[in-house]
PDB file of C-alpha atoms in Angstrom:
ATOM      1  CA  ALA A 552      33.566   7.797  56.768  1.00 58.00           C
ATOM      2  CA  ASN A 553      30.688   8.709  54.500  1.00 61.00           C
ATOM      3  CA  VAL A 554      28.056   6.077  53.873  1.00 63.00           C
ATOM      4  CA  ALA A 555      25.805   6.232  50.837  1.00 62.00           C
ATOM      5  CA  ASP A 556      22.624   4.249  50.432  1.00 66.00           C
ATOM      6  CA  VAL A 557      20.925   3.595  47.125  1.00 66.00           C
ATOM      7  CA  VAL A 558      17.272   2.606  47.063  1.00 67.00           C
ATOM      8  CA  VAL A 559      16.266   0.667  43.973  1.00 65.00           C
ATOM      9  CA  ILE A 560      12.550   0.346  43.306  1.00 67.00           C
ATOM     10  CA  VAL A 561      11.576  -2.528  41.032  1.00 67.00           C
ATOM     11  CA  ALA A 562       8.463  -1.623  39.073  1.00 72.00           C
ATOM     12  CA  THR A 563       6.050  -4.067  37.510  1.00 80.00           C
ATOM     13  CA  SER A 564       6.467  -4.849  33.833  1.00 83.00           C
ATOM     14  CA  SER A 565       3.948  -3.895  31.185  1.00 86.00           C
ATOM     15  CA  LEU A 566       1.538  -6.525  29.911  1.00 91.00           C
ATOM     16  CA  GLU A 567       1.600  -7.499  26.220  1.00 90.00           C
ATOM     17  CA  ALA A 568      -1.844  -7.861  24.613  1.00 93.00           C
ATOM     18  CA  ILE A 569      -1.588  -9.985  21.467  1.00 92.00           C
ATOM     19  CA  ILE A 570      -4.321 -11.033  19.051  1.00 94.00           C
ATOM     20  CA  GLU A 571      -3.133 -13.958  16.951  1.00 92.00           C
ATOM     21  CA  GLY A 572      -3.029 -13.652  13.191  1.00 92.00           C
ATOM     22  CA  GLY A 573      -2.402  -9.965  12.505  1.00 92.00           C
ATOM     23  CA  ASP A 574      -4.508  -7.736  10.265  1.00 95.00           C
ATOM     24  CA  ARG A 575      -6.254  -9.935   7.705  1.00 94.00           C
ATOM     25  CA  THR A 576      -9.095 -10.441   5.223  1.00 93.00           C
ATOM     26  CA  ILE A 577     -12.098 -12.743   5.524  1.00 93.00           C
ATOM     27  CA  GLY A 578     -15.106 -13.463   3.336  1.00 92.00           C
ATOM     28  CA  MET A 579     -18.537 -12.223   4.370  1.00 91.00           C
ATOM     29  CA  ASN A 580     -19.668 -15.856   4.788  1.00 91.00           C
ATOM     30  CA  ASP A 581     -16.609 -16.893   6.795  1.00 92.00           C
ATOM     31  CA  THR A 582     -16.431 -17.466  10.548  1.00 93.00           C
ATOM     32  CA  LEU A 583     -13.973 -15.179  12.346  1.00 94.00           C
ATOM     33  CA  VAL A 584     -11.974 -16.610  15.259  1.00 94.00           C
ATOM     34  CA  LEU A 585     -10.200 -14.103  17.507  1.00 96.00           C
ATOM     35  CA  ASN A 586      -7.568 -15.525  19.830  1.00 95.00           C
ATOM     36  CA  ALA A 587      -5.708 -13.496  22.462  1.00 95.00           C
ATOM     37  CA  SER A 588      -4.326 -16.521  24.317  1.00 94.00           C
ATOM     38  CA  ALA A 589      -0.763 -15.480  23.463  1.00 91.00           C
ATOM     39  CA  SER A 590      -1.099 -12.294  25.546  1.00 93.00           C
ATOM     40  CA  TYR A 591       1.873 -12.205  27.860  1.00 89.00           C
ATOM     41  CA  ASP A 592       2.732 -11.142  31.400  1.00 90.00           C
ATOM     42  CA  PRO A 593       6.544 -10.766  31.765  1.00 87.00           C
ATOM     43  CA  ASP A 594       6.165 -10.881  35.582  1.00 87.00           C
ATOM     44  CA  GLN A 595       4.169 -14.153  35.486  1.00 86.00           C
ATOM     45  CA  ASP A 596       1.868 -12.824  38.209  1.00 84.00           C
ATOM     46  CA  LEU A 597      -0.038 -15.820  39.584  1.00 85.00           C
ATOM     47  CA  PHE A 598      -2.108 -13.892  42.139  1.00 90.00           C
ATOM     48  CA  ASN A 599      -4.158 -11.678  39.801  1.00 91.00           C
ATOM     49  CA  PRO A 600      -6.279 -13.536  37.241  1.00 92.00           C
ATOM     50  CA  ALA A 601      -6.219 -12.386  33.627  1.00 94.00           C
ATOM     51  CA  SER A 602      -9.302 -10.750  32.138  1.00 94.00           C
ATOM     52  CA  PHE A 603     -10.096  -9.918  28.513  1.00 96.00           C
ATOM     53  CA  TYR A 604     -12.500  -7.198  27.377  1.00 96.00           C
ATOM     54  CA  TRP A 605     -13.302  -7.236  23.656  1.00 97.00           C
ATOM     55  CA  GLN A 606     -14.635  -4.485  21.410  1.00 96.00           C
ATOM     56  CA  CYS A 607     -15.435  -4.104  17.714  1.00 97.00           C
ATOM     57  CA  THR A 608     -15.672  -0.727  15.979  1.00 96.00           C
ATOM     58  CA  THR A 609     -16.492   0.152  12.407  1.00 94.00           C
ATOM     59  CA  LEU A 610     -16.685   3.353  10.378  1.00 86.00           C
ATOM     60  CA  ILE A 611     -20.231   4.533   9.597  1.00 83.00           C
ATOM     61  CA  ASN A 612     -20.743   7.918   7.946  1.00 84.00           C
ATOM     62  CA  GLY A 613     -17.211   8.898   8.903  1.00 83.00           C
ATOM     63  CA  VAL A 614     -17.681   8.078  12.609  1.00 88.00           C
ATOM     64  CA  ASP A 615     -16.241   5.115  14.559  1.00 89.00           C
ATOM     65  CA  VAL A 616     -19.131   3.237  16.202  1.00 94.00           C
ATOM     66  CA  ASP A 617     -19.576  -0.156  17.860  1.00 95.00           C
ATOM     67  CA  CYS A 618     -20.244  -2.960  15.363  1.00 94.00           C
ATOM     68  CA  PRO A 619     -24.047  -3.301  15.594  1.00 91.00           C
ATOM     69  CA  LEU A 620     -24.320  -7.076  15.015  1.00 92.00           C
ATOM     70  CA  VAL A 621     -21.226  -8.259  16.899  1.00 95.00           C
ATOM     71  CA  THR A 622     -21.561  -9.676  20.401  1.00 93.00           C
ATOM     72  CA  PHE A 623     -18.863 -11.229  22.563  1.00 94.00           C
ATOM     73  CA  ASP A 624     -18.820 -14.042  25.090  1.00 88.00           C
ATOM     74  CA  PRO A 625     -19.840 -12.358  28.378  1.00 83.00           C
ATOM     75  CA  THR A 626     -17.296 -14.462  30.308  1.00 83.00           C
ATOM     76  CA  GLY A 627     -14.583 -12.329  28.697  1.00 81.00           C
ATOM     77  CA  GLY A 628     -12.388 -15.207  27.591  1.00 91.00           C
ATOM     78  CA  PRO A 629      -9.311 -14.912  25.348  1.00 95.00           C
ATOM     79  CA  ILE A 630     -11.044 -16.646  22.407  1.00 95.00           C
ATOM     80  CA  GLN A 631     -14.063 -15.156  20.658  1.00 96.00           C
ATOM     81  CA  ILE A 632     -15.977 -16.562  17.669  1.00 94.00           C
ATOM     82  CA  ILE A 633     -17.898 -14.250  15.340  1.00 95.00           C
ATOM     83  CA  PRO A 634     -20.412 -16.163  13.166  1.00 94.00           C
ATOM     84  CA  PRO A 635     -20.833 -15.411   9.438  1.00 93.00           C
ATOM     85  CA  GLY A 636     -23.061 -12.510   8.472  1.00 91.00           C
ATOM     86  CA  ARG A 637     -22.292 -10.323  11.496  1.00 93.00           C
ATOM     87  CA  LEU A 638     -19.867  -7.995   9.676  1.00 94.00           C
ATOM     88  CA  PRO A 639     -20.690  -5.905   6.603  1.00 91.00           C
ATOM     89  CA  LEU A 640     -18.190  -5.429   3.785  1.00 93.00           C
ATOM     90  CA  GLY A 641     -15.209  -3.257   4.593  1.00 94.00           C
ATOM     91  CA  PRO A 642     -12.710  -2.786   7.436  1.00 95.00           C
ATOM     92  CA  HIS A 643     -13.484  -3.379  11.124  1.00 96.00           C
ATOM     93  CA  THR A 644     -11.200  -2.931  14.140  1.00 97.00           C
ATOM     94  CA  PHE A 645     -11.239  -5.556  16.874  1.00 97.00           C
ATOM     95  CA  SER A 646      -9.596  -4.638  20.183  1.00 97.00           C
ATOM     96  CA  VAL A 647      -8.846  -6.569  23.343  1.00 96.00           C
ATOM     97  CA  ASN A 648      -8.012  -5.102  26.729  1.00 96.00           C
ATOM     98  CA  PHE A 649      -5.827  -7.575  28.610  1.00 96.00           C
ATOM     99  CA  ALA A 650      -5.736  -6.857  32.363  1.00 95.00           C
ATOM    100  CA  LYS A 651      -4.237  -8.355  35.536  1.00 93.00           C
ATOM    101  CA  GLY A 652      -4.777  -6.443  38.743  1.00 91.00           C
ATOM    102  CA  LEU A 653      -4.041  -2.750  38.111  1.00 91.00           C
ATOM    103  CA  ARG A 654      -2.056  -3.425  34.937  1.00 92.00           C
ATOM    104  CA  GLU A 655      -3.619  -3.491  31.497  1.00 94.00           C
ATOM    105  CA  SER A 656      -2.647  -3.492  27.838  1.00 94.00           C
ATOM    106  CA  SER A 657      -4.569  -3.188  24.575  1.00 95.00           C
ATOM    107  CA  GLY A 658      -4.104  -5.008  21.273  1.00 94.00           C
ATOM    108  CA  HIS A 659      -5.797  -4.393  17.938  1.00 95.00           C
ATOM    109  CA  VAL A 660      -6.322  -6.112  14.594  1.00 96.00           C
ATOM    110  CA  LEU A 661      -7.952  -4.818  11.424  1.00 96.00           C
ATOM    111  CA  ILE A 662     -10.328  -7.319   9.811  1.00 96.00           C
ATOM    112  CA  THR A 663     -11.405  -6.497   6.258  1.00 95.00           C
ATOM    113  CA  VAL A 664     -14.510  -8.278   4.938  1.00 95.00           C
ATOM    114  CA  THR A 665     -14.713  -9.071   1.221  1.00 93.00           C
ATOM    115  CA  PRO A 666     -17.590 -10.530  -0.858  1.00 93.00           C
ATOM    116  CA  GLU A 667     -15.668 -13.730  -1.680  1.00 89.00           C
ATOM    117  CA  SER A 668     -14.457 -16.368   0.749  1.00 87.00           C
ATOM    118  CA  GLN A 669     -10.795 -16.089   1.661  1.00 88.00           C
ATOM    119  CA  LEU A 670      -8.072 -18.446   2.756  1.00 89.00           C
ATOM    120  CA  HIS A 671      -7.748 -18.193   6.528  1.00 89.00           C
ATOM    121  CA  VAL A 672      -4.204 -16.853   6.899  1.00 92.00           C
ATOM    122  CA  LEU A 673      -2.669 -16.315  10.335  1.00 91.00           C
ATOM    123  CA  ALA A 674       0.643 -14.502  10.800  1.00 92.00           C
ATOM    124  CA  THR A 675       2.701 -14.337  13.995  1.00 91.00           C
ATOM    125  CA  VAL A 676       6.177 -13.197  15.003  1.00 91.00           C
ATOM    126  CA  ASP A 677       8.509 -14.754  17.554  1.00 89.00           C
ATOM    127  CA  GLY A 678       9.209 -12.324  20.395  1.00 82.00           C
ATOM    128  CA  TYR A 679       7.897  -9.029  21.730  1.00 76.00           C
ATOM    129  CA  ALA A 680      10.790  -6.524  21.536  1.00 76.00           C
ATOM    130  CA  PHE A 681      12.945  -6.212  18.433  1.00 86.00           C
ATOM    131  CA  ASN A 682      16.387  -4.789  17.690  1.00 85.00           C
ATOM    132  CA  PRO A 683      18.099  -4.252  14.305  1.00 83.00           C
ATOM    133  CA  ASN A 684      20.768  -6.846  15.147  1.00 86.00           C
ATOM    134  CA  ASP A 685      18.233  -9.549  16.012  1.00 87.00           C
ATOM    135  CA  ILE A 686      17.219 -12.509  13.880  1.00 88.00           C
ATOM    136  CA  ILE A 687      13.456 -12.020  13.569  1.00 89.00           C
ATOM    137  CA  ARG A 688      11.241 -14.927  12.536  1.00 90.00           C
ATOM    138  CA  PHE A 689       7.745 -14.467  11.135  1.00 90.00           C
ATOM    139  CA  ARG A 690       5.409 -17.429  10.781  1.00 90.00           C
ATOM    140  CA  ALA A 691       2.451 -17.753   8.432  1.00 91.00           C
ATOM    141  CA  ARG A 692      -0.010 -20.597   8.175  1.00 89.00           C
ATOM    142  CA  VAL A 693      -3.243 -21.340   6.392  1.00 89.00           C
ATOM    143  CA  VAL A 694      -6.004 -23.026   8.371  1.00 83.00           C
ATOM    144  CA  GLU A 695      -7.159 -25.865   6.128  1.00 69.00           C
ATOM    145  CA  ASP A 696      -9.583 -28.751   6.635  1.00 55.00           C
ATOM    146  CA  GLY A 697      -7.838 -32.106   6.281  1.00 53.00           C
ATOM    147  CA  ASP A 698      -4.790 -33.310   4.408  1.00 53.00           C
ATOM    148  CA  GLU A 699      -6.557 -33.490   1.036  1.00 57.00           C
ATOM    149  CA  SER A 700      -6.573 -29.714   0.548  1.00 65.00           C
ATOM    150  CA  PRO A 701      -4.384 -28.459  -2.312  1.00 71.00           C
ATOM    151  CA  PRO A 702      -1.017 -26.943  -1.395  1.00 79.00           C
ATOM    152  CA  VAL A 703      -0.640 -23.210  -0.924  1.00 85.00           C
ATOM    153  CA  THR A 704       1.997 -20.770  -2.155  1.00 86.00           C
ATOM    154  CA  PHE A 705       3.129 -17.816  -0.024  1.00 88.00           C
ATOM    155  CA  GLU A 706       4.622 -14.426  -0.805  1.00 88.00           C
ATOM    156  CA  TRP A 707       6.038 -12.105   1.879  1.00 88.00           C
ATOM    157  CA  THR A 708       6.378  -8.377   1.166  1.00 88.00           C
ATOM    158  CA  ASN A 709       7.090  -5.121   2.968  1.00 87.00           C
ATOM    159  CA  PRO A 710       4.007  -2.978   2.178  1.00 86.00           C
ATOM    160  CA  ASP A 711       5.749   0.193   3.383  1.00 81.00           C
ATOM    161  CA  GLY A 712       8.457  -0.264   0.761  1.00 77.00           C
ATOM    162  CA  LEU A 713      11.124   0.849   3.233  1.00 75.00           C
ATOM    163  CA  PHE A 714      13.538  -1.999   2.535  1.00 74.00           C
ATOM    164  CA  ASP A 715      14.150  -4.994   0.282  1.00 73.00           C
ATOM    165  CA  LEU A 716      13.351  -8.433   1.634  1.00 75.00           C
ATOM    166  CA  SER A 717      15.917 -10.098  -0.667  1.00 72.00           C
ATOM    167  CA  PRO A 718      18.562 -10.203   2.131  1.00 64.00           C
ATOM    168  CA  SER A 719      16.058 -12.237   4.157  1.00 67.00           C
ATOM    169  CA  MET A 720      15.417 -15.944   3.842  1.00 68.00           C
ATOM    170  CA  LEU A 721      12.087 -17.595   3.081  1.00 66.00           C
ATOM    171  CA  LEU A 722      11.423 -21.024   4.552  1.00 67.00           C
ATOM    172  CA  VAL A 723       8.528 -23.277   3.509  1.00 63.00           C
ATOM    173  CA  PRO A 724       8.417 -26.271   5.897  1.00 59.00           C
ATOM    174  CA  ASP A 725       5.244 -27.800   4.411  1.00 66.00           C
ATOM    175  CA  ARG A 726       2.258 -27.133   2.171  1.00 70.00           C
ATOM    176  CA  PHE A 727       0.403 -24.827   4.548  1.00 79.00           C
ATOM    177  CA  ARG A 728       3.192 -22.867   6.273  1.00 83.00           C
ATOM    178  CA  ALA A 729       5.860 -20.350   5.307  1.00 85.00           C
ATOM    179  CA  ASP A 730       8.312 -18.673   7.656  1.00 87.00           C
ATOM    180  CA  LEU A 731      10.189 -15.475   6.903  1.00 87.00           C
ATOM    181  CA  VAL A 732      13.512 -15.143   8.696  1.00 87.00           C
ATOM    182  CA  VAL A 733      14.848 -11.578   8.679  1.00 86.00           C
ATOM    183  CA  LYS A 734      18.620 -11.465   8.988  1.00 84.00           C
ATOM    184  CA  PRO A 735      20.378  -9.037  11.356  1.00 85.00           C
ATOM    185  CA  GLY A 736      20.957  -5.583   9.901  1.00 81.00           C
ATOM    186  CA  THR A 737      17.942  -5.655   7.564  1.00 81.00           C
ATOM    187  CA  LEU A 738      15.756  -3.371   9.692  1.00 81.00           C
ATOM    188  CA  PHE A 739      16.477   0.071  11.104  1.00 77.00           C
ATOM    189  CA  THR A 740      15.359   1.586  14.371  1.00 75.00           C
ATOM    190  CA  GLY A 741      14.367   4.933  15.868  1.00 68.00           C
ATOM    191  CA  VAL A 742      11.842   6.441  18.235  1.00 61.00           C
ATOM    192  CA  GLY A 743       8.390   5.256  17.171  1.00 67.00           C
ATOM    193  CA  THR A 744       9.709   3.156  14.262  1.00 80.00           C
ATOM    194  CA  LYS A 745       7.483   0.290  13.106  1.00 84.00           C
ATOM    195  CA  HIS A 746       7.947  -2.136  10.221  1.00 87.00           C
ATOM    196  CA  SER A 747       5.113  -3.922   8.432  1.00 90.00           C
ATOM    197  CA  PHE A 748       5.232  -7.383   6.883  1.00 91.00           C
ATOM    198  CA  ARG A 749       2.478  -8.839   4.692  1.00 92.00           C
ATOM    199  CA  VAL A 750       2.008 -12.419   3.579  1.00 92.00           C
ATOM    200  CA  VAL A 751      -0.318 -13.410   0.721  1.00 92.00           C
ATOM    201  CA  ALA A 752      -1.311 -17.063   0.381  1.00 90.00           C
ATOM    202  CA  ARG A 753      -2.771 -18.589  -2.778  1.00 90.00           C
ATOM    203  CA  ASN A 754      -4.462 -21.959  -3.284  1.00 88.00           C
ATOM    204  CA  THR A 755      -2.641 -23.596  -6.200  1.00 86.00           C
ATOM    205  CA  GLU A 756      -5.823 -25.168  -7.621  1.00 86.00           C
ATOM    206  CA  SER A 757      -8.718 -22.788  -6.962  1.00 86.00           C
ATOM    207  CA  GLY A 758      -6.707 -19.565  -6.994  1.00 88.00           C
ATOM    208  CA  MET A 759      -8.386 -18.480  -3.722  1.00 90.00           C
ATOM    209  CA  THR A 760      -6.207 -16.056  -1.784  1.00 91.00           C
ATOM    210  CA  GLY A 761      -5.915 -14.647   1.706  1.00 92.00           C
ATOM    211  CA  GLN A 762      -3.531 -12.295   3.428  1.00 93.00           C
ATOM    212  CA  ALA A 763      -2.335 -11.128   6.820  1.00 94.00           C
ATOM    213  CA  THR A 764      -0.197  -8.161   7.906  1.00 94.00           C
ATOM    214  CA  LEU A 765       1.932  -7.651  11.017  1.00 91.00           C
ATOM    215  CA  SER A 766       3.509  -4.430  12.282  1.00 88.00           C
ATOM    216  CA  ILE A 767       6.366  -4.741  14.756  1.00 88.00           C
ATOM    217  CA  PRO A 768       7.770  -1.878  16.881  1.00 83.00           C
ATOM    218  CA  MET A 769      11.541  -1.464  16.962  1.00 83.00           C
ATOM    219  CA  ASN A 770      13.458  -0.682  20.132  1.00 78.00           C
ATOM    220  CA  ALA A 771      15.017   2.773  20.161  1.00 67.00           C
ATOM    221  CA  PRO A 772      18.523   3.456  21.548  1.00 62.00           C
ATOM    222  CA  PRO A 773      18.525   4.676  25.171  1.00 59.00           C
ATOM    223  CA  THR A 774      18.668   8.407  25.721  1.00 59.00           C
ATOM    224  CA  GLY A 775      21.473   9.966  27.728  1.00 58.00           C
ATOM    225  CA  GLY A 776      21.237  11.144  31.317  1.00 60.00           C
ATOM    226  CA  THR A 777      23.083  11.383  34.607  1.00 64.00           C
ATOM    227  CA  LEU A 778      23.068   8.940  37.518  1.00 63.00           C
ATOM    228  CA  GLN A 779      23.941  10.550  40.853  1.00 66.00           C
ATOM    229  CA  VAL A 780      24.497   8.950  44.259  1.00 68.00           C
ATOM    230  CA  LEU A 781      23.850  11.203  47.283  1.00 69.00           C
ATOM    231  CA  ASP A 782      24.831  10.735  50.911  1.00 66.00           C
ATOM    232  CA  ASP A 783      22.519  11.406  53.871  1.00 68.00           C
ATOM    233  CA  ALA A 784      23.395  15.128  53.725  1.00 67.00           C
ATOM    234  CA  GLU A 785      22.354  15.293  50.060  1.00 69.00           C
ATOM    235  CA  ASN A 786      25.971  15.684  48.965  1.00 69.00           C
ATOM    236  CA  VAL A 787      26.867  14.162  45.601  1.00 65.00           C
ATOM    237  CA  VAL A 788      29.075  11.158  46.222  1.00 61.00           C
ATOM    238  CA  SER A 789      29.395  10.154  42.562  1.00 65.00           C
ATOM    239  CA  SER A 790      28.008  11.236  39.237  1.00 65.00           C
ATOM    240  CA  THR A 791      27.939   9.096  36.100  1.00 63.00           C
ATOM    241  CA  LEU A 792      27.110  10.321  32.613  1.00 55.00           C
ATOM    242  CA  LEU A 793      24.907   7.865  30.743  1.00 53.00           C
ATOM    243  CA  SER A 794      25.033   7.817  26.968  1.00 51.00           C
TER     244      SER A 794
END
């Protein structure tokens, strides 16, 4: 009788580097808090400690250079605080390299500095991999000081204009939060497809605004192939077409 052996090699999963809040705007006199604590290891490796390497780049004379006035905590922790006055007006890219052992992953956010102070808006999304038939929940919140602050209104949009958010449902649990729940079938997928979601918050008394943007990658359908099982003499025992 022929005997066939199949060797299955289980590879390590990729890390997920996540900077809380998404792309957002801040005022030039505002403090910027960067938080990568939500970075995720699907394997839950307890033997290799996590490390975080931060970087800030900005565009000067058409060339990306390190932000001259920005310094990071040398301990390389997941939370970094940038004091006011360290960033000039305009866009700046903050990156974190999240590493455990030989595995690493990078995350990025675009921080745009404006002359006026902004509401501190943070946007997050539940989950890491997204399919068109999933219910996808986005969460937005404004960081306010105390309960006496005026309530805030929120507006979610799709800046790419690729689809209408009207089939989705907007939830506002309290004065400083607004969740967007995207119903199954709203989004489409494909190789390299990403969808962007922007939330704009407005203080109902002062008119001060702030915004944050998230881009989520969509899973693509698997590509076809053939799975073959060979015996010790390299003869094909079975062949399965994958679609």
